[in-house]
PDB file of C-alpha atoms and ligand atoms in Angstrom:
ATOM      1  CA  UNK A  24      67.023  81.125 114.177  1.00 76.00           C
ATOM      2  CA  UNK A  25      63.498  81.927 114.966  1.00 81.00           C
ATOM      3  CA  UNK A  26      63.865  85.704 116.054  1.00 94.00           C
ATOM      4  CA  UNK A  27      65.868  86.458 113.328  1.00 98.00           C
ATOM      5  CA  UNK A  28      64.399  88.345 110.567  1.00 98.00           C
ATOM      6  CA  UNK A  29      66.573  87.665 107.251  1.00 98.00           C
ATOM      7  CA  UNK A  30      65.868  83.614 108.607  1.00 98.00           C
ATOM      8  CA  UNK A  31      62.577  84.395 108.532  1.00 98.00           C
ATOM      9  CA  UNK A  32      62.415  86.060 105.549  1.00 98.00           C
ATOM     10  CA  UNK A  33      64.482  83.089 103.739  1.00 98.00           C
ATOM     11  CA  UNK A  34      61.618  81.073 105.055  1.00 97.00           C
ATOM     12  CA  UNK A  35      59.109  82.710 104.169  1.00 97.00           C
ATOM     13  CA  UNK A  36      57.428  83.507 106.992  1.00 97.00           C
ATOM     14  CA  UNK A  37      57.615  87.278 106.758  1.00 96.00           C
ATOM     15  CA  UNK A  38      57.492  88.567 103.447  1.00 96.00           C
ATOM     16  CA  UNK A  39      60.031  89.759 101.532  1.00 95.00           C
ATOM     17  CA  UNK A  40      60.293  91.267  97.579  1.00 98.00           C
ATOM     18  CA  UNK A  41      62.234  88.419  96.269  1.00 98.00           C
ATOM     19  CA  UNK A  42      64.175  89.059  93.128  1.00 98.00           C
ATOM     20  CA  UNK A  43      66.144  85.826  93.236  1.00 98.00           C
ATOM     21  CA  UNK A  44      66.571  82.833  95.250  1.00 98.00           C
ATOM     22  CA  UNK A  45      68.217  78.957  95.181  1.00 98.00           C
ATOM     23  CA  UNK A  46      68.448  76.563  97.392  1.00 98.00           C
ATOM     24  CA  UNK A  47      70.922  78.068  99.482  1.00 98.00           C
ATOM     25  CA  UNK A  48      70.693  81.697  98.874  1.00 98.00           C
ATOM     26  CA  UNK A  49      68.287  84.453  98.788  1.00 98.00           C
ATOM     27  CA  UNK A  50      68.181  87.850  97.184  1.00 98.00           C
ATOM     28  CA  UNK A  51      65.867  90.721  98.018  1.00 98.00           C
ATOM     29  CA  UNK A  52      64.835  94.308  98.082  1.00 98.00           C
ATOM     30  CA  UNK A  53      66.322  96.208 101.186  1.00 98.00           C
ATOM     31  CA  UNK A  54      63.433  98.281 102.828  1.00 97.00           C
ATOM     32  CA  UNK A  55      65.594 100.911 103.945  1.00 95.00           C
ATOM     33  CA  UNK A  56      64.601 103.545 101.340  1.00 90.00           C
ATOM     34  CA  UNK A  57      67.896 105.073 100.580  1.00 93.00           C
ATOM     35  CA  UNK A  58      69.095 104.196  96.887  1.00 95.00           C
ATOM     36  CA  UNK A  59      66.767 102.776  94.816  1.00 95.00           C
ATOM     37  CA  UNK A  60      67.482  99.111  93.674  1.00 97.00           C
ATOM     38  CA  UNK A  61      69.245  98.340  96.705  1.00 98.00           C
ATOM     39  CA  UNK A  62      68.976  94.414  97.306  1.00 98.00           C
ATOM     40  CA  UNK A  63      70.275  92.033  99.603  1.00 98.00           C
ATOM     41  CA  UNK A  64      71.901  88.737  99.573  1.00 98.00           C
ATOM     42  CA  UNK A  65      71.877  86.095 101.936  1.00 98.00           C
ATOM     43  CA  UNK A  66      72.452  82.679 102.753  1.00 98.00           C
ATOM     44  CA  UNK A  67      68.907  80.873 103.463  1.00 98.00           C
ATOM     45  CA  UNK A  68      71.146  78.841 106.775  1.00 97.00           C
ATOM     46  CA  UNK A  69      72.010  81.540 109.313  1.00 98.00           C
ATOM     47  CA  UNK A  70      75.406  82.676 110.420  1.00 98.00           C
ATOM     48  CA  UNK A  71      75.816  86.190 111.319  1.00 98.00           C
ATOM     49  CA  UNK A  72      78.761  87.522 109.517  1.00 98.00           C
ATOM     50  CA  UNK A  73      82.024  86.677 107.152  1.00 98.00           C
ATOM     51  CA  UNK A  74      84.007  85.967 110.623  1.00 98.00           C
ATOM     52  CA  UNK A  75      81.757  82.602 110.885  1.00 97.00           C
ATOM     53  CA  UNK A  76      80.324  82.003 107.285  1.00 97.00           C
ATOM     54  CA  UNK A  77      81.682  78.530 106.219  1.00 97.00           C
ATOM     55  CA  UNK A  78      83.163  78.994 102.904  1.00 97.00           C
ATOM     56  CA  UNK A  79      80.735  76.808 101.238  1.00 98.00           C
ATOM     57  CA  UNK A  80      78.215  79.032 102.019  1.00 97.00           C
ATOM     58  CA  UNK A  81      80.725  81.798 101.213  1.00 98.00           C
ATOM     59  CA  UNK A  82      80.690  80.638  97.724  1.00 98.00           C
ATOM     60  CA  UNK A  83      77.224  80.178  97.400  1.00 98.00           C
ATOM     61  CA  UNK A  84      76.373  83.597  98.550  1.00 98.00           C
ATOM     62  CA  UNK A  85      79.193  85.369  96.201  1.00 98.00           C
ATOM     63  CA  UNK A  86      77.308  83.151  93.220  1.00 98.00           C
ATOM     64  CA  UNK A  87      74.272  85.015  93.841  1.00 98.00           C
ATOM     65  CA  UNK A  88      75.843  88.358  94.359  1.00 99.00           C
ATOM     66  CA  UNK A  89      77.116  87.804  90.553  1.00 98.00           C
ATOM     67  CA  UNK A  90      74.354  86.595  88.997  1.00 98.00           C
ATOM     68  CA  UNK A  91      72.007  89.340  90.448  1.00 98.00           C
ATOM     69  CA  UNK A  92      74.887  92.153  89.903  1.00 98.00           C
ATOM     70  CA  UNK A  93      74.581  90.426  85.931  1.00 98.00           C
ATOM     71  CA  UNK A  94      71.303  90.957  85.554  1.00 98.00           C
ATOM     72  CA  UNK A  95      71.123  94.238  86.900  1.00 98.00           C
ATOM     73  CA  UNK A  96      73.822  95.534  84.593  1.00 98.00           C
ATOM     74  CA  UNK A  97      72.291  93.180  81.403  1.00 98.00           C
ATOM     75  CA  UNK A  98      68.742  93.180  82.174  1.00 98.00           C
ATOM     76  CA  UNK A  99      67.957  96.475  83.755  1.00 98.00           C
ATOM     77  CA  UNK A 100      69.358  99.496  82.580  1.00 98.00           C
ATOM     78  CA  UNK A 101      72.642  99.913  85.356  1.00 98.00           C
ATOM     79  CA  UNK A 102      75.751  99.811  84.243  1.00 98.00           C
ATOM     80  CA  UNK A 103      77.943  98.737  87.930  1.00 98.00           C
ATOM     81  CA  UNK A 104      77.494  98.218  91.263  1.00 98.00           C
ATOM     82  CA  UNK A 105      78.943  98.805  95.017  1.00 98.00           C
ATOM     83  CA  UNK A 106      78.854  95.402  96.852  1.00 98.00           C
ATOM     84  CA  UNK A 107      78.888  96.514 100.533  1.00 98.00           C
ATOM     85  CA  UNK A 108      79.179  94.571 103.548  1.00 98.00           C
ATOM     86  CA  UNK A 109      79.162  95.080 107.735  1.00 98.00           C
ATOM     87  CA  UNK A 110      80.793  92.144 109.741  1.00 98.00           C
ATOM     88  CA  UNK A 111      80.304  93.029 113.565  1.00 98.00           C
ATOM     89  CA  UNK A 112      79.074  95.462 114.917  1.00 98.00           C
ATOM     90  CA  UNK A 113      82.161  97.460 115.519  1.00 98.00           C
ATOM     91  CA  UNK A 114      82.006  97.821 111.498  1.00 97.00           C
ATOM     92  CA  UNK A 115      78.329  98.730 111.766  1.00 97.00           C
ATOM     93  CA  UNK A 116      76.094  95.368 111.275  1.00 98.00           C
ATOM     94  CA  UNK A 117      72.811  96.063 112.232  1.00 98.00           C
ATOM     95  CA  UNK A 118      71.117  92.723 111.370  1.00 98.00           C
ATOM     96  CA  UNK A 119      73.136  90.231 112.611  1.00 98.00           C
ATOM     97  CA  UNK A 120      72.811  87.661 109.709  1.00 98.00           C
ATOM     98  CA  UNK A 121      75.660  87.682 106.983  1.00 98.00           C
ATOM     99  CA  UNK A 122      74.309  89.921 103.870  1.00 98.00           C
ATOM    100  CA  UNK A 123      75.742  91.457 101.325  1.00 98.00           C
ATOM    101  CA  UNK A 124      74.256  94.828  99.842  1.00 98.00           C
ATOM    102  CA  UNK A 125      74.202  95.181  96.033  1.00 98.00           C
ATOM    103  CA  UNK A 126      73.842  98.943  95.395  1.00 98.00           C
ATOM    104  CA  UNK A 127      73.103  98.563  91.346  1.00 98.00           C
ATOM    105  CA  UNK A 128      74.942 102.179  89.468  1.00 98.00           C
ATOM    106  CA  UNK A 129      74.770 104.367  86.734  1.00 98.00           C
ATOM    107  CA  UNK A 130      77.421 107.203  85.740  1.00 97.00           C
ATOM    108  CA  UNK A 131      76.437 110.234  87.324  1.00 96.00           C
ATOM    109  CA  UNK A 132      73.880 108.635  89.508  1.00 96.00           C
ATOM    110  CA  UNK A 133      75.100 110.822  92.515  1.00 95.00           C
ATOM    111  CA  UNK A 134      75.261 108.050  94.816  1.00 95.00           C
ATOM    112  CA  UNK A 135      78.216 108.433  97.327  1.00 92.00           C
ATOM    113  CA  UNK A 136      78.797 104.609  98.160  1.00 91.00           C
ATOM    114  CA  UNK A 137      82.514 105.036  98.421  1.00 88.00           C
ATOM    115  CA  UNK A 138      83.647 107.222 101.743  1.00 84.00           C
ATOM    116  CA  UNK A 139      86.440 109.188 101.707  1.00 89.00           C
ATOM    117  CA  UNK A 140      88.984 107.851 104.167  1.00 88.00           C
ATOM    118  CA  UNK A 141      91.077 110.246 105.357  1.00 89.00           C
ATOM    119  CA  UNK A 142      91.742 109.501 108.410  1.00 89.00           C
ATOM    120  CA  UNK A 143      94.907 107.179 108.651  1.00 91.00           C
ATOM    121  CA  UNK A 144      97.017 107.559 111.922  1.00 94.00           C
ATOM    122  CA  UNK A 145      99.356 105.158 112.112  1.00 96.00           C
ATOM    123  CA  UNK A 146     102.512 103.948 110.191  1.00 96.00           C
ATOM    124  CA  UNK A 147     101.409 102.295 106.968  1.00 96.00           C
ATOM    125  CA  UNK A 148     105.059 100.117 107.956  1.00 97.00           C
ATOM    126  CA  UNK A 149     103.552  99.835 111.445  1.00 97.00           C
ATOM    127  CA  UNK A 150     100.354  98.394 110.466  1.00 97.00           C
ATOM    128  CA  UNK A 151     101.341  96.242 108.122  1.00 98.00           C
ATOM    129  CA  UNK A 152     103.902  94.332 110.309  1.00 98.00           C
ATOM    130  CA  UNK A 153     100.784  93.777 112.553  1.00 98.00           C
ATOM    131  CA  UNK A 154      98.617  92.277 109.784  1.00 98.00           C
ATOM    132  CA  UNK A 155     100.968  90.432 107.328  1.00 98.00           C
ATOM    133  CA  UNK A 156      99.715  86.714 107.322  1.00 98.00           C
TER     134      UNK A 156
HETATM  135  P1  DGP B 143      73.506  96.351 107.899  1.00 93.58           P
HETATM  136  O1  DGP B 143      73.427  97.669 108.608  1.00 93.58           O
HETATM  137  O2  DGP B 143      74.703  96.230 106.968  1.00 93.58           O
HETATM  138  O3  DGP B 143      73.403  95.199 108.880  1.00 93.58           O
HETATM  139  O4  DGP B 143      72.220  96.319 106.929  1.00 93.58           O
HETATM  140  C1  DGP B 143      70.976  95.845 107.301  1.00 93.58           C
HETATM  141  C2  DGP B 143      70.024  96.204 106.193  1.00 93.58           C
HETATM  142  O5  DGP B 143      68.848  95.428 106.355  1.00 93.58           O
HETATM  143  C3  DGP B 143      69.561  97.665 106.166  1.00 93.58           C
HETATM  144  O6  DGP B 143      69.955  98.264 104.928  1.00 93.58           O
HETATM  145  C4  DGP B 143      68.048  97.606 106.262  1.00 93.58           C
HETATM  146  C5  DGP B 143      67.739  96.166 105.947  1.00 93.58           C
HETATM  147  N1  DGP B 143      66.608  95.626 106.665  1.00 93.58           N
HETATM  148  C6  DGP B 143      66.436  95.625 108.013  1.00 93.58           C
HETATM  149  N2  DGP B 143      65.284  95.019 108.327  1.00 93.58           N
HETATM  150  C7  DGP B 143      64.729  94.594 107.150  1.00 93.58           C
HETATM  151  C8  DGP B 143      63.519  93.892 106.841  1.00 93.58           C
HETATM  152  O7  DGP B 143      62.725  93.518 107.698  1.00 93.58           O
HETATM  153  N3  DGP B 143      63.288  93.648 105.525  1.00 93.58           N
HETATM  154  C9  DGP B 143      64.150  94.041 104.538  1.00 93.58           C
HETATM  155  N4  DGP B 143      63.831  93.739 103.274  1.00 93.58           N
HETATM  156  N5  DGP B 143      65.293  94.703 104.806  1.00 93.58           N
HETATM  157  C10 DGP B 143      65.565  94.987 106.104  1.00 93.58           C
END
């Protein structure tokens, strides 16, 4: 999609920092700033979140997200990661073009990448005769 800018970075038209890439995936540095070694994975064919990924592309995406998390942990000094992902924006997707944050981790890096929910209203009972499959 030509005003979409993780397409455009897959193709190269608008730069990106690379760190690894395949035929149908592509992962590189988020700009955002926030934790350092943040990086982003993507599938090079758009679709904008897990609701409409096909799961070929799925699969291909979650290979990347492994083999970059690997490295990270073998290759450059972390020890885990957070994998972190927004599907709609009613979960908070701001780039509407499925990605998957790697936030690379360290013991007492003093990163807070896992919130505190505390905010559970309903019936656990309840809710889960709504979402059993
Ligand atoms: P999300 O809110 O989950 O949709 O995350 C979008 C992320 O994309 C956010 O962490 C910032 C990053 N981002 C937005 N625009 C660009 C860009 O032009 N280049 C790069 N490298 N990252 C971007």
């Amino acid at each position: 999609m030509s005003d979409c800018i993780f397409c455009r970075i897959a193709s190269g038209e608008i730069t990106g920092l690379r760190v690894y890439e395949d035929e149908a995936t592509l992962a590189f540095m988020d700009v955002a700033k926030d934790v350092d070694g943040h990086i982003l994975v993507i599938p090079k064919a758009h679709c904008k979140n897990i609701l409409d990924c096909d799961s070929e592309t799925l699969s291909a995406v979650f290979r990347t997200v492994q083999k970059v998390s690997q490295h990270l942990v073998s290759d450059c000094g972390y020890e885990g990661v957070n994998l972190l992902n927004a599907s709609d924006e009613s979960a908070g997707q701001s780039v509407p073009h499925f990605h998957i944050h790697i936030i690379p981790r360290k013991h007492g890096d003093g990163i807070d990448a896992w919130p505190e929910f505390t905010g559970a209203k309903e019936d656990l009972q309840a809710v889960y005769d709504r979402v059993k499959m």
